[in-house]
């Protein structure tokens, strides 16, 4: 019996969510008095793998196979479900991001395991096994009982703090032979930016809305984001207009994020936008309209013209840094 | 080729959700029900593909698991342009149950592309599409933000960290669709609304299967503390608060 964690790396470095997942799994392992096994697929060196041990992983299974470079949901499911069975894992922890959403449901069927998705706290109860998850895009939460023997939890990103737990970690490099004909996903083209902060991984996000008036006015947003080490985001009308890439759209139908700090500039705060950001630990709103709904969701607000406020804010950040 | 679009019936996204019966049920009073936003975009894209004769898409069917109360949502999908509909006549208990029912229907009827929204705006499960594909043992592509047909072969764009990938998988497969698949949801025209009345809705009885999960109680989110306002002429104070009070920078 153990807790299995599926970790993710980006260009050989673990994403922050991987450490969150391992911290969370260690929390459950303590409740169940068992151990944590982390699975890593991809080219990750030993130093990096060891970092998982800082958050409580007892065992790390590392798989580096050229045939698993692109995400093929069926073959990944086979690999993870075989490890689950071999390890006798009772609970699988996986992120509630795009990769998790691709794999968790397939694993669920393969292993006849009930899923709690978008979970943001440790289990509320072990018997029956009850998880706490978001419903109605943040307008409610549900206590969900998972009735199956094997359970899958997809963890909402940035919902669980990193907890350092030093454990003796064993690294096991596993060689796999994969039948090429079982790989169904053919990748024709990849467009990937490296070196940029991932929006879903970012601890600080600076976001612009229609109040920015034109795509040419994004300079101050990018400058502020650069100074704060933040990712940039935008509201739906802005991405619909093509002012910013679709991948920046934050909201119910776009990306759902939960950074430590979300700065909304010129965003009125429609309920659908709030659904995408309500998990943020601290929300700052800058808007000319004092009645804009964004101020109801915000912790700090400035009623004022973004084009006047942003330059002063940028100066203040520069001063703080110097 | 035939497309199946799975649709979920959800409260309008502007609804203020209330719970009833000791927080064990959704209070449905006054709720406006709509097609789940991602499913509506999937349907729009499926119809755009069918409109292009060169795509080889012959029909677009919508499938819903639910009781007769969701008929208006099914009719709306037909009014938007779906050719026909299938309703599995059951109260949906959990995603496992719903995905199982859809897979059972697909086993009997042939579809080449099965489209599902990446999540439903009610229970935010994000699992039905993936489960269907695994029940059927067919490929799935998740986070699909674009789909086109090239020489009879569906080609998809999917979102990955920091970018996009263009991928293909053999048919039949499940496309799990996110934002970007279509620009705006298609709106039903009067002619479509009239035609929808006579389009066939096939009723299928559910296959018995035990759900794996159960919601025992709901909670309202804890309200946030009131917003603290800072003078627009003094943003330095904001930086001070973020640094020393909220401790987030």
XYZ file of C-alpha atoms in Angstrom:
571
model
C 0.000 0.000 0.000
C 1.232 3.490 -0.814
C 0.268 6.855 -2.239
C 1.273 7.355 -5.849
C 2.012 10.836 -7.222
C 2.267 11.638 -10.893
C 4.761 14.519 -11.199
C 5.374 16.776 -14.178
C 8.480 18.510 -15.408
C 9.045 21.252 -17.913
C 12.289 20.947 -19.851
C 13.740 18.684 -17.184
C 12.816 20.861 -14.185
C 9.907 19.926 -11.967
C 7.002 22.305 -12.089
C 6.029 23.826 -8.762
C 2.836 21.791 -8.901
C 4.922 18.609 -8.616
C 6.189 19.710 -5.204
C 2.646 20.657 -4.193
C 1.438 17.208 -5.240
C 4.180 15.468 -3.266
C 3.513 17.683 -0.194
C -0.169 16.815 -0.444
C 0.528 13.100 -0.902
C 2.810 13.173 2.144
C -0.091 14.693 4.112
C -2.377 11.820 3.093
C 0.371 9.241 3.707
C 0.633 10.508 7.293
C -3.136 10.142 7.732
C -3.043 6.591 6.335
C 0.318 5.694 7.871
C 1.844 4.731 4.560
C 4.544 5.894 2.091
C 4.740 8.098 -0.984
C 5.936 6.939 -4.390
C 6.462 9.638 -7.018
C 6.475 8.844 -10.736
C 8.419 11.020 -13.169
C 8.222 10.559 -16.922
C 10.825 12.421 -18.958
C 14.479 13.379 -18.924
C 15.074 14.606 -15.367
C 18.527 14.366 -13.776
C 19.230 12.843 -10.378
C 19.720 16.172 -8.587
C 16.338 17.322 -9.736
C 14.693 13.984 -8.873
C 16.104 14.223 -5.330
C 14.173 17.472 -4.805
C 10.970 15.427 -4.593
C 12.449 13.819 -1.493
C 12.509 17.232 0.215
C 8.735 17.186 0.249
C 8.346 13.659 1.548
C 8.667 11.232 -1.390
C 10.018 7.886 -0.119
C 10.524 6.418 -3.551
C 10.929 7.968 -6.974
C 10.279 5.969 -10.107
C 11.950 7.691 -13.032
C 11.072 6.712 -16.582
C 13.072 8.195 -19.421
C 11.848 6.845 -22.710
C 12.023 8.580 -26.079
C 8.673 7.156 -27.077
C 7.003 9.008 -24.220
C 8.081 12.526 -25.217
C 4.630 13.545 -26.446
C 1.602 12.913 -24.283
C -0.188 9.851 -25.623
C -3.032 9.400 -23.186
C -3.412 5.648 -23.714
C 0.241 4.686 -23.301
C 0.721 7.035 -20.318
C -2.356 5.462 -18.730
C -0.863 1.996 -19.244
C 2.441 3.029 -17.660
C 0.869 4.687 -14.617
C -1.729 1.985 -14.023
C 0.943 -0.744 -14.173
C 3.027 1.109 -11.594
C -0.068 1.629 -9.433
C -0.752 -2.098 -9.416
C 2.870 -3.059 -8.847
C 3.206 -0.628 -5.945
C -0.193 -1.610 -4.570
C -1.062 2.091 -4.443
C -4.375 2.930 -2.885
C -4.538 6.615 -3.758
C -3.244 8.352 -6.911
C -2.522 12.076 -6.772
C -2.355 14.005 -10.023
C -2.671 17.678 -10.963
C -5.994 19.104 -12.117
C -4.214 20.720 -15.098
C -4.480 19.763 -18.775
C -2.231 16.709 -18.351
C -4.129 15.548 -15.278
C -7.420 16.052 -17.058
C -6.135 13.901 -19.934
C -4.905 11.057 -17.714
C -6.980 10.882 -14.532
C -10.272 9.854 -16.165
C -8.595 7.129 -18.246
C -6.837 5.815 -15.123
C -10.167 5.913 -13.328
C -11.751 3.528 -15.828
C -8.637 1.335 -16.136
C -8.439 0.871 -12.363
C -12.134 1.270 -11.532
C -11.151 4.145 -9.266
C -13.499 6.953 -8.225
C -12.196 10.458 -8.903
C -12.353 13.558 -6.778
C -11.344 16.343 -9.173
C -10.202 19.864 -8.370
C -9.623 18.945 -4.729
C -8.152 21.718 -2.571
C -7.763 20.208 0.915
C -6.575 17.003 2.551
C -9.343 14.371 2.827
C -12.007 15.422 5.326
C -12.527 11.840 6.421
C -10.890 8.467 5.747
C -13.892 6.276 6.402
C -15.751 6.899 4.215
C -12.986 8.509 2.133
C -14.288 12.059 1.683
C -12.651 14.821 -0.354
C -13.349 18.537 -0.591
C -13.757 19.955 -4.078
C -14.840 23.053 -5.886
C -18.184 23.028 -7.718
C -20.042 25.639 -9.757
C -16.737 27.254 -10.683
C -16.044 28.411 -7.143
C -19.622 29.356 -6.213
C -19.681 26.321 -3.957
C -17.743 23.390 -2.555
C -18.795 19.758 -2.186
C -17.864 16.935 0.167
C -17.511 13.930 -2.121
C -17.241 10.312 -0.970
C -15.032 8.072 -3.141
C -16.429 4.560 -2.777
C -13.913 2.543 -4.795
C -10.872 0.602 -3.487
C -8.412 2.722 -5.474
C -9.036 6.462 -5.332
C -7.839 9.238 -7.616
C -7.484 12.822 -6.484
C -6.752 15.622 -8.927
C -5.364 18.529 -6.929
C -6.281 22.119 -7.799
C -3.095 24.023 -8.592
C -1.719 26.380 -5.965
C -4.284 25.168 -3.425
C -1.890 23.300 -1.164
C 1.171 24.853 0.423
C 4.570 23.257 0.023
C 5.562 21.354 3.156
C 9.184 20.317 3.571
C 9.465 16.776 4.918
C 12.883 15.215 4.587
C 12.674 11.521 3.884
C 15.220 8.963 2.820
C 14.525 8.710 -0.856
C 15.229 5.815 -3.151
C 15.445 6.490 -6.867
C 14.498 3.659 -9.174
C 15.219 4.072 -12.882
C 12.739 1.969 -14.789
C 13.404 0.867 -18.362
C 10.311 0.276 -20.420
C 9.748 -1.380 -23.737
C 6.861 0.243 -25.484
C 5.227 -1.292 -28.500
C 5.374 1.494 -31.072
C 2.055 0.464 -32.609
C 0.317 1.225 -29.296
C 1.221 4.901 -29.630
C -1.741 6.544 -31.345
C -0.856 10.223 -31.018
C 1.224 11.645 -33.859
C 2.646 15.119 -33.232
C 2.924 17.093 -36.483
C 4.134 20.390 -35.087
C 5.087 21.981 -31.784
C 5.044 25.691 -31.015
C 6.552 26.139 -27.605
C 7.928 29.165 -25.863
C 10.576 28.472 -23.313
C 11.904 30.748 -20.625
C 8.514 32.338 -20.042
C 6.683 31.980 -16.737
C 3.757 29.576 -17.111
C 0.494 31.291 -16.265
C -0.831 28.323 -14.309
C 2.444 27.982 -12.406
C 2.953 31.683 -11.657
C 2.854 32.992 -8.106
C 2.047 36.510 -9.290
C -0.170 37.373 -12.262
C -0.772 40.807 -13.796
C -3.905 40.828 -15.900
C -5.424 43.414 -18.226
C -9.007 43.912 -19.388
C -10.917 45.999 -21.867
C -10.113 49.045 -19.745
C -6.653 48.945 -21.363
C -8.449 50.208 -24.506
C -6.019 48.867 -27.134
C -3.476 46.062 -27.596
C -0.853 48.791 -28.008
C -1.283 49.775 -24.369
C 0.068 46.551 -22.847
C 3.538 47.977 -22.223
C 2.976 48.945 -18.563
C 1.273 45.588 -17.801
C 4.272 43.729 -19.206
C 6.719 46.018 -17.438
C 4.979 45.536 -14.075
C 4.836 41.767 -14.635
C 8.529 41.731 -15.536
C 9.474 43.612 -12.363
C 7.392 41.326 -10.150
C 8.492 38.107 -11.884
C 4.849 37.643 -12.818
C 2.994 36.042 -15.715
C 0.583 38.116 -17.783
C -3.075 37.293 -18.271
C -6.196 38.919 -19.672
C -9.976 38.891 -19.560
C -12.189 37.181 -22.100
C -13.130 40.190 -24.284
C -9.426 40.964 -24.687
C -8.572 37.485 -25.993
C -11.769 37.343 -28.070
C -10.735 40.597 -29.753
C -7.364 39.058 -30.485
C -5.528 41.711 -28.441
C -3.791 38.963 -26.468
C -3.247 35.208 -27.094
C -6.064 32.817 -26.099
C -3.694 31.120 -23.659
C -3.785 34.286 -21.504
C -7.570 34.263 -21.101
C -8.335 33.780 -17.437
C -11.865 32.954 -16.370
C -14.461 30.241 -16.324
C -13.989 29.109 -19.911
C -10.310 30.060 -20.006
C -7.577 29.271 -17.509
C -8.503 28.840 -13.875
C -5.623 30.108 -11.758
C -4.860 30.502 -8.078
C -1.712 32.612 -7.705
C -0.605 34.253 -4.459
C -1.236 37.655 -6.008
C -3.570 38.571 -8.870
C -3.519 42.156 -10.109
C -6.554 42.988 -12.282
C -6.150 46.153 -14.322
C -9.146 47.553 -16.194
C -11.160 44.387 -15.599
C -14.749 44.893 -14.417
C -14.977 41.414 -12.890
C -17.892 39.574 -14.513
C -18.910 36.462 -12.557
C -17.286 34.275 -15.248
C -13.976 36.102 -14.813
C -14.139 35.781 -11.032
C -14.697 32.024 -11.451
C -11.226 31.817 -12.932
C -9.421 33.813 -10.247
C -11.380 33.408 -7.007
C -8.824 30.921 -5.708
C -6.116 33.632 -5.673
C -4.742 34.331 -2.201
C -4.690 38.103 -2.704
C -6.537 40.103 -5.377
C -5.748 43.713 -6.315
C -8.160 45.645 -8.534
C -7.399 48.827 -10.457
C -10.454 50.245 -12.206
C -11.990 53.625 -13.006
C -15.492 52.439 -12.069
C -15.887 52.344 -8.297
C -18.987 50.135 -8.671
C -17.206 47.468 -10.768
C -17.868 43.989 -9.292
C -14.118 43.264 -9.248
C -13.896 45.373 -6.057
C -16.214 42.927 -4.271
C -13.732 40.136 -4.956
C -10.628 42.257 -4.296
C -8.599 42.546 -1.119
C -7.045 45.854 -2.202
C -8.514 48.335 -4.634
C -7.494 51.508 -6.398
C -10.264 53.509 -8.048
C -8.456 55.341 -10.781
C -7.254 55.512 -14.359
C -4.891 52.619 -15.114
C -2.809 54.824 -17.407
C -2.050 57.144 -14.492
C -1.864 54.517 -11.734
C 0.362 51.960 -13.486
C 3.388 54.247 -14.045
C 3.325 55.259 -10.363
C 2.939 51.647 -9.308
C 5.897 50.671 -11.503
C 7.983 53.429 -9.884
C 6.985 52.176 -6.424
C 8.008 48.608 -7.281
C 11.354 49.834 -8.626
C 11.890 51.746 -5.410
C 11.020 48.692 -3.325
C 13.573 46.667 -5.268
C 16.375 49.197 -4.977
C -17.705 10.807 -41.098
C -20.145 11.281 -38.255
C -19.666 13.535 -35.258
C -21.218 13.029 -31.840
C -21.318 16.038 -29.509
C -22.017 15.227 -25.861
C -23.950 17.973 -24.133
C -24.547 18.693 -20.499
C -27.443 20.736 -19.123
C -26.140 23.303 -16.620
C -27.343 26.426 -14.806
C -26.671 29.623 -16.747
C -23.159 30.738 -15.787
C -24.453 33.993 -14.244
C -26.642 32.057 -11.748
C -26.127 32.717 -8.054
C -26.091 29.127 -6.824
C -28.097 28.331 -3.695
C -28.311 25.039 -1.852
C -31.389 23.423 -0.277
C -32.421 20.500 1.980
C -29.658 21.050 4.508
C -27.143 21.843 1.722
C -27.581 18.419 0.123
C -29.255 19.642 -3.078
C -29.090 22.530 -5.534
C -31.998 24.926 -5.152
C -33.307 24.933 -8.727
C -35.822 27.746 -8.183
C -35.458 30.352 -10.898
C -32.458 28.655 -12.539
C -32.132 29.167 -16.283
C -30.691 25.974 -17.832
C -28.312 26.153 -20.759
C -25.990 23.977 -22.830
C -22.655 23.728 -20.991
C -20.486 26.499 -22.559
C -17.682 24.186 -23.782
C -20.237 21.751 -25.278
C -21.911 24.638 -27.070
C -18.564 25.635 -28.604
C -17.952 21.986 -29.609
C -21.344 21.869 -31.300
C -20.592 25.136 -33.105
C -17.285 23.791 -34.428
C -18.857 20.453 -35.436
C -21.483 22.337 -37.465
C -18.840 24.566 -39.063
C -17.004 21.425 -40.191
C -20.209 19.913 -41.567
C -20.981 23.146 -43.465
C -17.774 22.630 -45.434
C -18.655 19.914 -47.949
C -14.961 19.093 -48.428
C -14.683 17.978 -44.789
C -16.635 14.791 -45.432
C -18.638 15.271 -42.219
C -22.078 13.877 -42.981
C -23.946 14.386 -39.726
C -23.774 15.928 -36.273
C -25.663 14.163 -33.475
C -26.019 15.462 -29.923
C -26.183 13.141 -26.936
C -27.388 13.971 -23.452
C -27.775 11.899 -20.311
C -30.662 13.314 -18.304
C -34.352 13.288 -17.597
C -37.177 14.802 -19.655
C -36.603 18.124 -17.866
C -33.563 18.743 -20.096
C -35.627 18.491 -23.319
C -35.448 22.296 -23.883
C -31.623 22.143 -23.907
C -31.688 19.287 -26.433
C -34.165 21.204 -28.618
C -31.886 24.216 -28.442
C -28.976 22.116 -29.740
C -31.199 20.909 -32.589
C -32.275 24.493 -33.299
C -28.618 25.543 -33.498
C -28.197 22.918 -36.206
C -27.581 19.367 -34.933
C -29.232 16.790 -37.205
C -30.619 14.560 -34.491
C -30.340 13.821 -30.795
C -30.114 10.903 -28.404
C -31.195 11.188 -24.789
C -30.301 8.523 -22.255
C -33.270 8.700 -19.931
C -31.611 8.798 -16.522
C -30.818 11.091 -13.647
C -27.047 11.493 -13.849
C -25.569 10.364 -10.547
C -21.846 10.864 -11.179
C -19.349 11.190 -14.057
C -18.627 7.447 -14.044
C -22.339 6.747 -14.576
C -22.685 9.374 -17.332
C -19.534 8.289 -19.202
C -20.602 4.637 -18.968
C -24.018 5.435 -20.516
C -22.453 7.452 -23.349
C -19.954 4.660 -24.085
C -22.814 2.142 -24.248
C -24.602 4.280 -26.855
C -21.428 4.735 -28.919
C -20.856 0.949 -28.941
C -24.180 0.535 -30.732
C -24.037 3.544 -33.074
C -20.984 4.365 -35.135
C -19.337 7.757 -34.692
C -15.918 8.856 -35.924
C -15.373 11.923 -33.773
C -16.844 12.198 -30.290
C -16.608 15.717 -28.895
C -16.897 16.553 -25.207
C -16.348 19.847 -23.399
C -13.300 19.790 -21.132
C -15.505 20.382 -18.117
C -19.071 21.138 -17.161
C -19.668 24.386 -15.350
C -21.713 22.675 -12.618
C -19.556 19.958 -11.037
C -16.271 20.963 -12.730
C -15.296 17.315 -13.035
C -13.314 17.402 -16.299
C -13.468 13.631 -16.575
C -16.392 12.456 -18.725
C -14.615 12.673 -22.114
C -11.530 10.787 -20.919
C -13.668 8.129 -19.256
C -15.723 7.549 -22.428
C -12.557 6.971 -24.465
C -11.179 4.498 -21.947
C -14.495 2.605 -21.693
C -14.336 2.286 -25.490
C -10.581 1.665 -25.666
C -10.109 4.420 -28.259
C -7.676 7.381 -28.353
C -8.468 10.700 -26.719
C -6.907 14.107 -27.225
C -7.383 16.587 -24.403
C -7.270 20.397 -24.253
C -8.174 20.624 -27.941
C -8.407 24.268 -29.011
C -8.717 23.669 -32.744
C -9.911 20.932 -35.092
C -9.947 20.784 -38.873
C -10.188 18.057 -41.486
C -7.265 17.652 -43.879
C -7.669 15.085 -46.676
C -10.250 13.242 -44.635
C -8.035 13.167 -41.539
C -8.996 15.155 -38.412
C -6.095 17.371 -37.311
C -6.169 18.928 -33.871
C -4.370 21.681 -32.018
C -3.961 21.021 -28.343
C -2.710 23.287 -25.586
C 0.476 22.256 -23.850
C 2.569 24.142 -21.290
C 3.753 27.364 -22.841
C 2.480 26.515 -26.296
C 0.599 24.313 -28.699
C 0.964 20.996 -30.488
C -0.653 19.919 -33.729
C -1.618 16.246 -33.417
C -3.522 13.497 -35.168
C -4.950 10.230 -33.886
C -6.812 7.564 -35.867
C -10.633 7.614 -35.845
C -12.728 6.909 -33.895
C -11.518 9.098 -31.048
C -12.695 11.469 -28.351
C -11.773 15.158 -28.662
C -11.888 16.894 -25.285
C -12.488 20.471 -26.184
C -11.497 23.722 -24.562
C -11.713 27.428 -25.306
C -10.602 28.477 -28.780
C -12.309 25.641 -30.697
C -14.853 28.132 -32.085
C -14.913 31.890 -31.757
C -18.502 32.459 -30.642
C -21.248 29.915 -29.973
C -23.656 29.666 -32.883
C -27.093 31.133 -32.198
C -30.306 29.463 -33.302
C -32.144 31.267 -36.106
C -35.940 31.252 -36.380
C -35.790 28.707 -39.207
C -33.648 26.442 -37.037
C -36.070 26.738 -34.125
C -38.978 25.745 -36.389
C -37.036 22.832 -37.881
C -35.892 21.592 -34.465
C -39.455 20.652 -33.588
C -39.540 17.893 -36.158
C -35.981 16.586 -35.716
C -35.734 13.126 -34.159
C -34.779 12.676 -30.484
C -34.066 9.027 -29.800
C -34.788 7.872 -26.283
C -32.474 5.237 -24.808
C -32.956 3.561 -21.434
C -29.869 3.496 -19.179
C -27.729 0.449 -18.445
C -27.479 -0.354 -14.730
C -24.143 0.696 -13.255
C -23.127 1.718 -9.742
C -21.667 5.215 -9.383
C -18.218 5.399 -7.747
C -18.648 8.760 -6.045
C -21.336 10.536 -4.083
C -21.737 14.161 -3.038
C -22.808 14.155 0.601
C -23.045 17.871 1.288
C -22.420 21.279 -0.318
C -20.859 24.369 1.220
C -20.988 28.016 0.225
C -17.565 29.640 -0.146
C -16.527 31.821 2.777
C -17.066 35.456 1.808
C -13.920 37.529 1.293
C -13.135 40.387 3.629
C -14.129 43.843 2.391
C -11.831 45.544 -0.108
C -9.287 47.960 1.341
C -9.051 51.077 -0.841
C -5.815 52.891 -1.608
C -5.543 56.436 -2.923
C -4.945 56.478 -6.694
C -2.190 59.067 -6.186
C -0.302 56.897 -3.758
C 0.228 53.380 -5.205
C 3.372 53.108 -3.064
C 1.034 52.397 -0.164
C -0.284 49.369 -2.097
C 3.242 48.011 -2.479
C 3.774 48.486 1.253
C 0.556 46.568 2.076
C 1.350 43.761 -0.362
C 4.798 43.462 1.162
C 4.068 43.835 4.860
C 0.391 42.998 5.375
C -0.542 40.430 2.693
C 3.113 39.283 2.424
C 2.714 38.254 -1.210
C 5.628 40.133 -2.801
